[in-house]
CSV table of C-alpha atoms in Angstrom, one decimal:
chain,number,residue,atom,x,y,z
A,1,MET,CA,25.0,-30.8,-42.9
A,2,LYS,CA,21.8,-30.2,-44.8
A,3,ILE,CA,19.7,-31.2,-41.8
A,4,ARG,CA,21.6,-28.8,-39.5
A,5,THR,CA,21.1,-26.0,-42.1
A,6,ILE,CA,17.4,-26.7,-42.3
A,7,LEU,CA,17.1,-26.7,-38.5
A,8,ALA,CA,19.0,-23.5,-38.1
A,9,LEU,CA,16.9,-21.8,-40.8
A,10,GLY,CA,13.7,-23.1,-39.0
A,11,ALA,CA,14.9,-21.6,-35.7
A,12,LEU,CA,15.7,-18.3,-37.4
A,13,ILE,CA,12.2,-18.1,-39.0
A,14,LEU,CA,10.6,-19.0,-35.7
A,15,ASN,CA,12.6,-16.4,-33.8
A,16,SER,CA,11.8,-13.8,-36.5
A,17,THR,CA,8.1,-14.6,-36.3
A,18,THR,CA,8.1,-14.2,-32.5
A,19,ILE,CA,9.8,-10.8,-32.7
A,20,MET,CA,7.4,-9.7,-35.4
A,21,ALA,CA,4.5,-10.7,-33.2
A,22,GLN,CA,5.7,-8.4,-30.4
A,23,GLU,CA,4.9,-4.7,-30.8
A,24,LYS,CA,7.3,-2.5,-28.9
A,25,VAL,CA,5.5,0.2,-26.9
A,26,LYS,CA,7.5,3.4,-26.4
A,27,GLN,CA,6.7,5.6,-23.5
A,28,THR,CA,8.4,8.8,-22.3
A,29,ALA,CA,5.8,10.2,-19.9
A,30,GLY,CA,7.8,9.1,-16.8
A,31,ARG,CA,11.0,10.9,-17.9
A,32,ASP,CA,9.1,13.9,-19.2
A,33,GLN,CA,7.3,14.5,-15.9
A,34,LEU,CA,9.4,12.9,-13.2
A,35,GLY,CA,12.8,12.4,-14.8
A,36,GLU,CA,14.6,14.8,-12.5
A,37,PHE,CA,12.5,14.3,-9.4
A,38,ALA,CA,12.2,10.5,-9.4
A,39,PRO,CA,14.5,9.1,-12.1
A,40,LYS,CA,14.2,5.5,-11.0
A,41,PHE,CA,10.4,5.6,-11.0
A,42,ALA,CA,10.5,7.2,-14.5
A,43,GLU,CA,12.8,4.4,-15.7
A,44,LEU,CA,10.4,1.7,-14.3
A,45,ASN,CA,7.4,3.4,-15.8
A,46,ASP,CA,8.9,3.9,-19.3
A,47,ASP,CA,11.3,1.0,-19.7
A,48,VAL,CA,9.7,-1.8,-17.6
A,49,LEU,CA,6.0,-1.2,-17.4
A,50,PHE,CA,5.6,0.0,-21.0
A,51,GLY,CA,8.9,-1.1,-22.6
A,52,GLU,CA,8.6,-4.6,-21.3
A,53,VAL,CA,5.2,-5.5,-19.8
A,54,TRP,CA,3.0,-3.7,-22.3
A,55,SER,CA,5.3,-4.8,-25.2
A,56,ARG,CA,4.7,-8.5,-24.5
A,57,THR,CA,2.0,-8.5,-27.3
A,58,ASP,CA,2.9,-12.1,-28.1
A,59,LYS,CA,1.4,-13.0,-24.7
A,60,LEU,CA,-1.5,-10.6,-24.6
A,61,SER,CA,-2.7,-8.1,-27.1
A,62,LEU,CA,-2.5,-4.3,-26.6
A,63,ARG,CA,-6.3,-4.2,-26.9
A,64,ASP,CA,-6.7,-6.7,-24.0
A,65,ARG,CA,-4.1,-4.9,-22.0
A,66,SER,CA,-6.1,-1.6,-22.5
A,67,LEU,CA,-9.3,-3.3,-21.4
A,68,ILE,CA,-7.6,-4.7,-18.2
A,69,THR,CA,-6.1,-1.3,-17.4
A,70,ILE,CA,-9.2,0.9,-17.8
A,71,THR,CA,-11.2,-1.7,-15.8
A,72,SER,CA,-8.6,-1.6,-13.0
A,73,LEU,CA,-8.5,2.2,-12.9
A,74,ILE,CA,-12.3,2.7,-12.9
A,75,SER,CA,-12.7,0.0,-10.2
A,76,GLN,CA,-10.4,2.1,-8.0
A,77,GLY,CA,-12.3,5.3,-8.7
A,78,ILE,CA,-9.3,6.8,-10.6
A,79,THR,CA,-10.9,9.1,-13.2
A,80,ASP,CA,-8.2,11.7,-13.7
A,81,SER,CA,-5.8,12.3,-16.6
A,82,SER,CA,-4.4,8.8,-16.3
A,83,LEU,CA,-7.7,7.3,-17.2
A,84,THR,CA,-8.1,9.7,-20.1
A,85,TYR,CA,-4.7,8.6,-21.4
A,86,HIS,CA,-5.6,5.0,-21.2
A,87,LEU,CA,-9.1,5.6,-22.8
A,88,GLN,CA,-7.3,7.3,-25.7
A,89,THR,CA,-4.9,4.4,-25.8
A,90,ALA,CA,-7.8,1.9,-25.8
A,91,LYS,CA,-9.3,3.7,-28.7
A,92,GLN,CA,-6.0,3.5,-30.6
A,93,ASN,CA,-5.8,-0.2,-29.7
A,94,GLY,CA,-9.1,-0.9,-31.5
A,95,ILE,CA,-11.8,-0.6,-28.8
A,96,THR,CA,-14.8,1.0,-30.5
A,97,ARG,CA,-17.3,3.6,-29.3
A,98,THR,CA,-20.0,0.9,-29.0
A,99,GLU,CA,-17.6,-1.5,-27.2
A,100,ILE,CA,-16.5,1.1,-24.6
A,101,SER,CA,-20.2,1.9,-24.0
A,102,GLU,CA,-20.8,-1.8,-23.3
A,103,ILE,CA,-17.7,-2.2,-21.3
A,104,LEU,CA,-18.6,0.7,-18.9
A,105,THR,CA,-22.2,-0.4,-18.6
A,106,HIS,CA,-21.1,-3.9,-17.6
A,107,LEU,CA,-18.5,-2.6,-15.3
A,108,SER,CA,-21.0,-0.3,-13.5
A,109,PHE,CA,-22.6,-3.3,-11.9
A,110,TYR,CA,-19.3,-4.5,-10.4
A,111,ALA,CA,-17.3,-1.3,-9.8
A,112,GLY,CA,-20.2,1.0,-8.9
A,113,TRP,CA,-22.6,3.3,-10.6
A,114,PRO,CA,-20.9,6.7,-9.7
A,115,LYS,CA,-17.5,5.4,-11.0
A,116,ALA,CA,-19.1,4.4,-14.3
A,117,TRP,CA,-20.8,7.8,-14.6
A,118,ALA,CA,-17.4,9.5,-14.1
A,119,ALA,CA,-15.8,7.2,-16.7
A,120,PHE,CA,-18.6,7.8,-19.2
A,121,ARG,CA,-17.9,11.6,-19.1
A,122,LEU,CA,-14.3,11.0,-20.1
A,123,ALA,CA,-15.1,8.3,-22.7
A,124,LYS,CA,-17.7,10.5,-24.3
A,125,GLU,CA,-15.0,13.1,-25.0
A,126,VAL,CA,-12.5,10.6,-26.3
A,127,TRP,CA,-14.9,8.9,-28.7
A,128,GLN,CA,-16.8,12.1,-29.7
A,129,ASP,CA,-15.1,12.4,-33.1
A,130,ASP,CA,-16.4,8.9,-34.1
A,131,THR,CA,-19.8,10.4,-34.8
A,132,GLN,CA,-19.9,12.3,-38.0
A,133,GLY,CA,-22.6,14.5,-39.5
A,134,THR,CA,-24.2,17.9,-39.1
A,135,ASP,CA,-27.9,17.2,-38.7
A,136,ALA,CA,-29.8,17.2,-35.5
A,137,LYS,CA,-29.6,13.5,-35.0
A,138,ALA,CA,-25.8,13.4,-35.4
A,139,ALA,CA,-25.5,16.4,-33.1
A,140,PHE,CA,-27.6,14.6,-30.4
A,141,GLN,CA,-25.5,11.5,-30.8
A,142,ARG,CA,-22.4,13.5,-30.0
A,143,GLU,CA,-24.1,14.4,-26.6
A,144,MET,CA,-24.1,10.8,-25.4
A,145,ILE,CA,-21.9,7.8,-25.2
A,146,PHE,CA,-24.6,5.2,-26.1
A,147,PRO,CA,-25.4,4.7,-29.7
A,148,ILE,CA,-28.8,5.9,-31.1
A,149,GLY,CA,-29.2,2.6,-32.9
A,150,GLU,CA,-31.7,1.6,-35.6
A,151,PRO,CA,-35.2,2.8,-36.2
A,152,ASN,CA,-37.6,1.2,-33.7
A,153,SER,CA,-39.6,-0.3,-36.5
A,154,ALA,CA,-41.0,-3.3,-34.6
A,155,PHE,CA,-42.8,-1.0,-32.2
A,156,ALA,CA,-43.4,2.0,-34.4
A,157,LYS,CA,-47.2,1.5,-34.3
A,158,TYR,CA,-47.1,2.2,-30.5
A,159,PHE,CA,-45.2,5.5,-30.9
A,160,ILE,CA,-46.1,9.0,-32.1
A,161,GLY,CA,-43.1,10.2,-34.0
A,162,ASN,CA,-39.8,8.4,-34.7
A,163,SER,CA,-37.8,6.4,-32.1
A,164,TYR,CA,-34.6,4.4,-32.2
A,165,LEU,CA,-33.4,1.3,-30.3
A,166,ALA,CA,-29.9,0.2,-29.4
A,167,PRO,CA,-29.2,-2.9,-27.3
A,168,VAL,CA,-26.6,-2.1,-24.7
A,169,SER,CA,-26.5,-5.4,-22.9
A,170,THR,CA,-28.5,-8.7,-23.3
A,171,GLU,CA,-26.7,-10.5,-20.4
A,172,GLN,CA,-27.8,-10.6,-16.8
A,173,VAL,CA,-30.2,-7.7,-17.0
A,174,PRO,CA,-31.3,-6.6,-20.5
A,175,VAL,CA,-30.5,-3.0,-21.1
A,176,PHE,CA,-31.6,-0.9,-24.1
A,177,ASN,CA,-31.0,2.7,-25.1
A,178,VAL,CA,-34.2,4.2,-26.5
A,179,THR,CA,-33.9,7.5,-28.4
A,180,PHE,CA,-36.9,9.8,-29.2
A,181,GLU,CA,-37.0,12.6,-31.7
A,182,PRO,CA,-38.5,15.9,-30.4
A,183,GLY,CA,-42.2,15.3,-29.7
A,184,CYS,CA,-42.0,11.6,-29.9
A,185,ARG,CA,-43.6,9.5,-27.2
A,186,ASN,CA,-44.9,6.0,-26.8
A,187,ASN,CA,-48.6,5.1,-26.2
A,188,TRP,CA,-50.0,4.6,-22.7
A,189,HIS,CA,-49.0,1.1,-21.7
A,190,ILE,CA,-48.7,-1.4,-18.8
A,191,HIS,CA,-46.0,-3.8,-17.9
A,192,ARG,CA,-48.1,-6.7,-16.7
A,193,ALA,CA,-46.7,-9.2,-14.2
A,194,LYS,CA,-48.1,-11.8,-11.8
A,195,SER,CA,-45.2,-10.9,-9.5
A,196,GLY,CA,-42.1,-8.8,-9.8
A,197,GLY,CA,-41.8,-7.2,-13.2
A,198,GLY,CA,-42.0,-3.5,-14.1
A,199,GLN,CA,-39.3,-1.3,-15.7
A,200,MET,CA,-36.6,1.2,-14.7
A,201,LEU,CA,-35.5,4.2,-16.8
A,202,ILE,CA,-32.4,6.3,-16.6
A,203,GLY,CA,-32.2,9.5,-18.5
A,204,VAL,CA,-29.1,9.7,-20.7
A,205,ALA,CA,-29.3,12.9,-22.8
A,206,GLY,CA,-31.9,15.6,-23.7
A,207,THR,CA,-35.2,16.2,-21.9
A,208,GLY,CA,-38.1,13.8,-21.6
A,209,TRP,CA,-41.3,13.1,-19.7
A,210,TYR,CA,-42.7,10.2,-17.7
A,211,GLN,CA,-46.3,10.1,-16.5
A,212,GLU,CA,-48.4,7.6,-14.6
A,213,GLU,CA,-52.1,7.6,-15.0
A,214,GLY,CA,-53.8,10.1,-12.5
A,215,LYS,CA,-50.4,11.7,-11.6
A,216,PRO,CA,-48.6,14.8,-12.9
A,217,ALA,CA,-45.9,14.2,-15.6
A,218,VAL,CA,-42.3,14.1,-14.3
A,219,LYS,CA,-39.5,15.6,-16.3
A,220,ILE,CA,-36.6,13.3,-17.1
A,221,LEU,CA,-33.1,14.8,-17.4
A,222,PRO,CA,-29.7,13.0,-17.7
A,223,GLY,CA,-29.2,11.0,-14.5
A,224,THR,CA,-32.9,11.0,-13.6
A,225,VAL,CA,-34.0,7.5,-12.4
A,226,ILE,CA,-37.6,6.4,-12.9
A,227,HIS,CA,-39.0,3.3,-11.3
A,228,ILE,CA,-42.1,1.9,-13.0
A,229,PRO,CA,-44.0,-0.6,-11.0
A,230,ALA,CA,-45.7,-3.6,-12.7
A,231,ASN,CA,-49.4,-3.2,-13.6
A,232,VAL,CA,-49.3,0.6,-13.7
A,233,LYS,CA,-50.5,2.5,-16.7
A,234,HIS,CA,-47.9,5.1,-18.0
A,235,TRP,CA,-46.1,6.6,-20.9
A,236,HIS,CA,-42.7,8.2,-21.6
A,237,GLY,CA,-41.1,10.1,-24.3
A,238,ALA,CA,-39.3,13.3,-25.5
A,239,ALA,CA,-40.1,16.9,-24.7
A,240,ALA,CA,-41.7,18.8,-27.6
A,241,ASP,CA,-38.5,20.8,-28.3
A,242,SER,CA,-35.7,18.3,-27.4
A,243,TRP,CA,-34.2,15.0,-28.5
A,244,PHE,CA,-34.2,12.5,-25.7
A,245,ALA,CA,-32.7,9.2,-24.7
A,246,HIS,CA,-33.0,6.9,-21.8
A,247,LEU,CA,-31.8,3.5,-20.8
A,248,ALA,CA,-34.5,1.0,-20.2
A,249,PHE,CA,-34.0,-1.9,-17.8
A,250,GLU,CA,-36.6,-4.7,-17.8
A,251,VAL,CA,-37.2,-6.0,-14.2
A,252,PRO,CA,-37.5,-9.8,-14.0
A,253,GLY,CA,-40.9,-11.1,-13.0
A,254,GLU,CA,-43.4,-13.9,-13.4
A,255,GLU,CA,-45.7,-14.0,-16.3
A,256,THR,CA,-44.6,-10.7,-17.7
A,257,ALA,CA,-46.1,-9.0,-20.8
A,258,ASN,CA,-46.6,-5.5,-22.2
A,259,GLU,CA,-50.1,-4.2,-22.9
A,260,TRP,CA,-50.2,-1.3,-25.3
A,261,LEU,CA,-53.0,1.1,-25.1
A,262,GLU,CA,-54.2,4.4,-26.6
A,263,PRO,CA,-51.9,7.3,-27.8
A,264,VAL,CA,-51.1,10.2,-25.5
A,265,ASP,CA,-53.5,13.0,-26.1
A,266,ASP,CA,-52.0,15.8,-28.2
A,267,GLU,CA,-53.7,18.6,-26.2
A,268,ALA,CA,-52.5,17.2,-22.9
A,269,TYR,CA,-49.0,16.7,-24.2
A,270,SER,CA,-48.8,20.2,-25.6
A,271,LYS,CA,-49.4,21.6,-22.1
A,272,LEU,CA,-46.3,20.0,-20.6
A,273,LYS,CA,-43.7,22.6,-19.7
């Protein structure tokens, strides 16, 4: 009798634990929007997809389900209100601003660059409130999805003004977000390589400049892509009156190394318009 009682109690505890592990997801969007027009579809959406599949949190967490869902939508090029909803849900399910930035960056290589750009626009709005503060730096952070990062102390001696560095991805192709305060620019430098090598920049926010030795400076705006060949002397940085950020991609090569040279001349820089 005692053994049966213990076994029954154990089964009750196990069942209760399983129930507690499941988080019931409630959804009414189907009935709210299509209840009269397509009642069966509304039922499947609210009761089956969300009420049963999404609620199986003992099998797969809500966070992971959000990650799978937004990946699927973006891969199909779906960047309408449904993606906004699932981005908001992903945020509620614990995906942070830094993580969504990394997720979309990684996904861009597999789903396509234009699709990622479209998704970043929506994600930027969803996670905008995560950046607090009223100073110029905080205001600039709210303009872009990528984090500003930490002061670029290791390379500060090669910059005029303050810059910040945030690793976006260290797998496959290393990607860093580099942020420059107004007027900040790096010294002339060369990406040396025996073969391959060089660097690619993509403007993220604000206004900046890129210049190769002997050529006019080129303005960098959000979406501008700059291809920097190996063994070419150049510099890049912010405009005098604007914060600026770009993604930096290191191009693989043989015997690669950076050679830092003299600062950009103040007089020449001041003439850039």
